PDB file of C-alpha atoms in Angstrom:
ATOM      1  CA  UNK A 298     103.480  53.169  74.620  1.00 53.00           C
ATOM      2  CA  UNK A 299     101.364  54.006  77.659  1.00 64.00           C
ATOM      3  CA  UNK A 300     104.470  55.059  79.637  1.00 71.00           C
ATOM      4  CA  UNK A 301     105.668  57.312  76.812  1.00 74.00           C
ATOM      5  CA  UNK A 302     102.328  59.104  76.712  1.00 70.00           C
ATOM      6  CA  UNK A 303     102.388  59.554  80.468  1.00 65.00           C
ATOM      7  CA  UNK A 304     105.977  60.795  80.375  1.00 68.00           C
ATOM      8  CA  UNK A 305     105.140  63.242  77.591  1.00 67.00           C
ATOM      9  CA  UNK A 306     102.048  64.565  79.382  1.00 65.00           C
ATOM     10  CA  UNK A 307     103.936  64.918  82.639  1.00 64.00           C
ATOM     11  CA  UNK A 308     106.856  66.697  80.967  1.00 65.00           C
ATOM     12  CA  UNK A 309     104.513  69.016  79.077  1.00 61.00           C
ATOM     13  CA  UNK A 310     102.625  69.878  82.261  1.00 67.00           C
ATOM     14  CA  UNK A 311     105.807  70.639  84.189  1.00 68.00           C
ATOM     15  CA  UNK A 312     107.241  72.676  81.328  1.00 64.00           C
ATOM     16  CA  UNK A 313     104.067  74.714  81.058  1.00 60.00           C
ATOM     17  CA  UNK A 314     104.072  75.421  84.800  1.00 65.00           C
ATOM     18  CA  UNK A 315     107.745  76.319  84.700  1.00 60.00           C
ATOM     19  CA  UNK A 316     107.124  78.620  81.783  1.00 63.00           C
ATOM     20  CA  UNK A 317     104.471  80.527  83.692  1.00 58.00           C
ATOM     21  CA  UNK A 318     106.614  80.785  86.818  1.00 59.00           C
ATOM     22  CA  UNK A 319     109.661  81.652  84.718  1.00 61.00           C
ATOM     23  CA  UNK A 320     107.782  84.424  82.916  1.00 56.00           C
ATOM     24  CA  UNK A 321     106.700  85.920  86.232  1.00 58.00           C
ATOM     25  CA  UNK A 322     110.254  85.682  87.546  1.00 58.00           C
ATOM     26  CA  UNK A 323     111.623  87.263  84.397  1.00 53.00           C
ATOM     27  CA  UNK A 324     109.164  90.145  84.697  1.00 56.00           C
ATOM     28  CA  UNK A 325     110.216  90.730  88.272  1.00 55.00           C
ATOM     29  CA  UNK A 326     113.900  90.678  87.368  1.00 53.00           C
ATOM     30  CA  UNK A 327     113.412  92.829  84.265  1.00 53.00           C
ATOM     31  CA  UNK A 328     111.999  95.713  86.293  1.00 52.00           C
ATOM     32  CA  UNK A 329     114.343  98.533  87.247  1.00 47.00           C
ATOM     33  CA  UNK A 330     116.390  97.806  90.355  1.00 47.00           C
ATOM     34  CA  UNK A 331     115.022  99.090  93.638  1.00 40.00           C
ATOM     35  CA  UNK A 332     117.168 102.202  93.778  1.00 38.00           C
ATOM     36  CA  UNK A 333     116.413 105.886  93.313  1.00 34.00           C
ATOM     37  CA  UNK A 334     114.621 105.167  90.015  1.00 46.00           C
ATOM     38  CA  UNK A 335     112.884 101.975  91.112  1.00 84.00           C
ATOM     39  CA  UNK A 336     110.018 100.855  93.239  1.00 88.00           C
ATOM     40  CA  UNK A 337     110.960 102.738  96.443  1.00 92.00           C
ATOM     41  CA  UNK A 338     110.765 106.006  94.516  1.00 91.00           C
ATOM     42  CA  UNK A 339     107.468 105.096  92.835  1.00 90.00           C
ATOM     43  CA  UNK A 340     106.055 104.279  96.272  1.00 93.00           C
ATOM     44  CA  UNK A 341     107.405 107.589  97.655  1.00 94.00           C
ATOM     45  CA  UNK A 342     109.197 105.914 100.555  1.00 95.00           C
ATOM     46  CA  UNK A 343     110.668 108.273 103.126  1.00 96.00           C
ATOM     47  CA  UNK A 344     114.289 107.839 104.248  1.00 95.00           C
ATOM     48  CA  UNK A 345     113.404 105.531 107.151  1.00 96.00           C
ATOM     49  CA  UNK A 346     111.145 103.381 104.982  1.00 96.00           C
ATOM     50  CA  UNK A 347     113.777 103.243 102.222  1.00 94.00           C
ATOM     51  CA  UNK A 348     116.439 102.061 104.667  1.00 95.00           C
ATOM     52  CA  UNK A 349     114.156  99.331 106.029  1.00 95.00           C
ATOM     53  CA  UNK A 350     113.075  98.358 102.487  1.00 93.00           C
ATOM     54  CA  UNK A 351     116.660  97.897 101.295  1.00 93.00           C
ATOM     55  CA  UNK A 352     117.565  95.894 104.399  1.00 93.00           C
ATOM     56  CA  UNK A 353     114.673  93.501 103.741  1.00 91.00           C
ATOM     57  CA  UNK A 354     115.347  93.306 100.040  1.00 89.00           C
ATOM     58  CA  UNK A 355     118.964  92.126 100.156  1.00 89.00           C
ATOM     59  CA  UNK A 356     118.363  88.783 101.853  1.00 91.00           C
ATOM     60  CA  UNK A 357     115.127  88.197  99.960  1.00 91.00           C
ATOM     61  CA  UNK A 358     116.703  88.681  96.534  1.00 91.00           C
ATOM     62  CA  UNK A 359     119.666  86.473  97.457  1.00 92.00           C
ATOM     63  CA  UNK A 360     117.356  83.627  98.591  1.00 93.00           C
ATOM     64  CA  UNK A 361     115.027  84.053  95.621  1.00 92.00           C
ATOM     65  CA  UNK A 362     117.907  83.932  93.134  1.00 93.00           C
ATOM     66  CA  UNK A 363     119.298  80.798  94.774  1.00 95.00           C
ATOM     67  CA  UNK A 364     115.857  79.171  94.586  1.00 94.00           C
ATOM     68  CA  UNK A 365     115.502  79.981  90.871  1.00 94.00           C
ATOM     69  CA  UNK A 366     118.956  78.528  90.196  1.00 96.00           C
ATOM     70  CA  UNK A 367     118.000  75.303  91.951  1.00 97.00           C
ATOM     71  CA  UNK A 368     114.708  75.101  90.040  1.00 96.00           C
ATOM     72  CA  UNK A 369     116.598  75.624  86.777  1.00 95.00           C
ATOM     73  CA  UNK A 370     118.949  72.741  87.610  1.00 97.00           C
ATOM     74  CA  UNK A 371     116.044  70.361  88.197  1.00 97.00           C
ATOM     75  CA  UNK A 372     114.139  71.662  85.171  1.00 96.00           C
ATOM     76  CA  UNK A 373     117.136  70.890  82.981  1.00 97.00           C
ATOM     77  CA  UNK A 374     117.404  67.378  84.429  1.00 97.00           C
ATOM     78  CA  UNK A 375     113.692  66.807  83.816  1.00 96.00           C
ATOM     79  CA  UNK A 376     113.836  68.030  80.217  1.00 96.00           C
ATOM     80  CA  UNK A 377     116.948  65.986  79.444  1.00 97.00           C
ATOM     81  CA  UNK A 378     115.363  62.864  80.942  1.00 97.00           C
ATOM     82  CA  UNK A 379     112.048  63.394  79.151  1.00 96.00           C
ATOM     83  CA  UNK A 380     113.816  63.625  75.803  1.00 96.00           C
ATOM     84  CA  UNK A 381     116.424  60.934  76.421  1.00 96.00           C
ATOM     85  CA  UNK A 382     116.478  57.727  74.383  1.00 96.00           C
ATOM     86  CA  UNK A 383     114.674  55.833  77.150  1.00 96.00           C
ATOM     87  CA  UNK A 384     112.921  58.215  79.537  1.00 97.00           C
ATOM     88  CA  UNK A 385     112.543  56.894  83.055  1.00 97.00           C
ATOM     89  CA  UNK A 386     109.103  57.916  84.385  1.00 97.00           C
ATOM     90  CA  UNK A 387     110.301  57.556  87.994  1.00 97.00           C
ATOM     91  CA  UNK A 388     113.201  59.970  87.445  1.00 97.00           C
ATOM     92  CA  UNK A 389     110.931  62.408  85.646  1.00 97.00           C
ATOM     93  CA  UNK A 390     108.428  62.253  88.496  1.00 97.00           C
ATOM     94  CA  UNK A 391     111.199  62.767  91.065  1.00 97.00           C
ATOM     95  CA  UNK A 392     112.376  65.900  89.242  1.00 97.00           C
ATOM     96  CA  UNK A 393     108.795  67.156  88.865  1.00 96.00           C
ATOM     97  CA  UNK A 394     108.150  66.636  92.568  1.00 97.00           C
ATOM     98  CA  UNK A 395     111.356  68.451  93.529  1.00 97.00           C
ATOM     99  CA  UNK A 396     110.514  71.347  91.213  1.00 96.00           C
ATOM    100  CA  UNK A 397     107.024  71.585  92.733  1.00 96.00           C
ATOM    101  CA  UNK A 398     108.539  71.623  96.220  1.00 97.00           C
ATOM    102  CA  UNK A 399     111.018  74.341  95.254  1.00 96.00           C
ATOM    103  CA  UNK A 400     108.284  76.404  93.593  1.00 95.00           C
ATOM    104  CA  UNK A 401     106.210  76.178  96.762  1.00 96.00           C
ATOM    105  CA  UNK A 402     109.220  77.403  98.761  1.00 96.00           C
ATOM    106  CA  UNK A 403     109.619  80.317  96.339  1.00 94.00           C
ATOM    107  CA  UNK A 404     105.958  81.237  96.797  1.00 94.00           C
ATOM    108  CA  UNK A 405     106.385  81.098 100.573  1.00 95.00           C
ATOM    109  CA  UNK A 406     109.417  83.405 100.308  1.00 93.00           C
ATOM    110  CA  UNK A 407     107.484  85.887  98.204  1.00 92.00           C
ATOM    111  CA  UNK A 408     104.463  85.889 100.519  1.00 94.00           C
ATOM    112  CA  UNK A 409     106.673  86.338 103.584  1.00 95.00           C
ATOM    113  CA  UNK A 410     108.381  89.255 101.827  1.00 93.00           C
ATOM    114  CA  UNK A 411     105.008  90.801 100.976  1.00 93.00           C
ATOM    115  CA  UNK A 412     104.034  90.669 104.646  1.00 96.00           C
ATOM    116  CA  UNK A 413     107.355  92.216 105.747  1.00 95.00           C
ATOM    117  CA  UNK A 414     107.033  94.961 103.131  1.00 94.00           C
ATOM    118  CA  UNK A 415     103.454  95.592 104.198  1.00 96.00           C
ATOM    119  CA  UNK A 416     104.666  96.532 107.668  1.00 96.00           C
ATOM    120  CA  UNK A 417     106.897  99.258 106.219  1.00 95.00           C
ATOM    121  CA  UNK A 418     104.236 100.915 104.066  1.00 97.00           C
ATOM    122  CA  UNK A 419     101.315 103.178 104.847  1.00 97.00           C
ATOM    123  CA  UNK A 420      97.858 102.488 103.391  1.00 97.00           C
ATOM    124  CA  UNK A 421      98.399 104.579 100.236  1.00 97.00           C
ATOM    125  CA  UNK A 422     101.770 102.953  99.553  1.00 96.00           C
ATOM    126  CA  UNK A 423     100.317  99.481 100.101  1.00 96.00           C
ATOM    127  CA  UNK A 424      97.625 100.210  97.524  1.00 95.00           C
ATOM    128  CA  UNK A 425     100.246 101.451  95.064  1.00 93.00           C
ATOM    129  CA  UNK A 426     102.279  98.277  95.585  1.00 91.00           C
ATOM    130  CA  UNK A 427      99.192  96.129  95.045  1.00 91.00           C
ATOM    131  CA  UNK A 428      98.654  97.898  91.716  1.00 88.00           C
ATOM    132  CA  UNK A 429     102.315  97.287  90.754  1.00 84.00           C
ATOM    133  CA  UNK A 430     102.042  93.608  91.634  1.00 84.00           C
ATOM    134  CA  UNK A 431      98.758  93.064  89.837  1.00 84.00           C
ATOM    135  CA  UNK A 432      99.792  94.869  86.658  1.00 77.00           C
ATOM    136  CA  UNK A 433     100.664  91.826  84.563  1.00 63.00           C
ATOM    137  CA  UNK A 434     100.974  91.743  80.824  1.00 59.00           C
ATOM    138  CA  UNK A 435      99.644  88.652  79.104  1.00 56.00           C
ATOM    139  CA  UNK A 436     102.849  86.736  78.568  1.00 61.00           C
ATOM    140  CA  UNK A 437     102.806  83.446  76.755  1.00 61.00           C
ATOM    141  CA  UNK A 438     105.025  80.794  78.396  1.00 61.00           C
ATOM    142  CA  UNK A 439     108.066  79.851  76.332  1.00 60.00           C
ATOM    143  CA  UNK A 440     106.840  76.261  75.933  1.00 55.00           C
ATOM    144  CA  UNK A 441     103.656  77.575  74.320  1.00 60.00           C
ATOM    145  CA  UNK A 442     105.638  79.992  72.127  1.00 62.00           C
ATOM    146  CA  UNK A 443     107.673  77.079  70.821  1.00 59.00           C
ATOM    147  CA  UNK A 444     104.451  75.454  69.628  1.00 54.00           C
ATOM    148  CA  UNK A 445     103.018  78.381  67.696  1.00 58.00           C
ATOM    149  CA  UNK A 446     101.763  80.479  70.605  1.00 54.00           C
TER     150      UNK A 446
END
């Protein structure tokens, strides 16, 4: 019984964290693409800045998407194990640890991209980007929504 409670608590914690990260990722992906109607236009990038921005963005988006796909694979394995007939706490912990590692890598990618983007922008544009990044709606993670949130 003790192991089942631990497994449930661990699974719930991971799912909640994934929900928060997933919601943030969804918001980022749901925004208009960075083209003439997207962020570069809202930041009023000049032609040189726009060219540099797009060059940086391509590799970043490719790596970020690959990271989210890998996280999703491990999240699915964790959920399936947690709700299997006989959950194995060691397997659940291994998946949780891998997800945490991958999430940390995603955060490092995002921070590195922020610093690269910062070098392209002037002070006014940086402030505008900060406002874009900090404008977050209160989104309830899907795991919480499933439980009456």
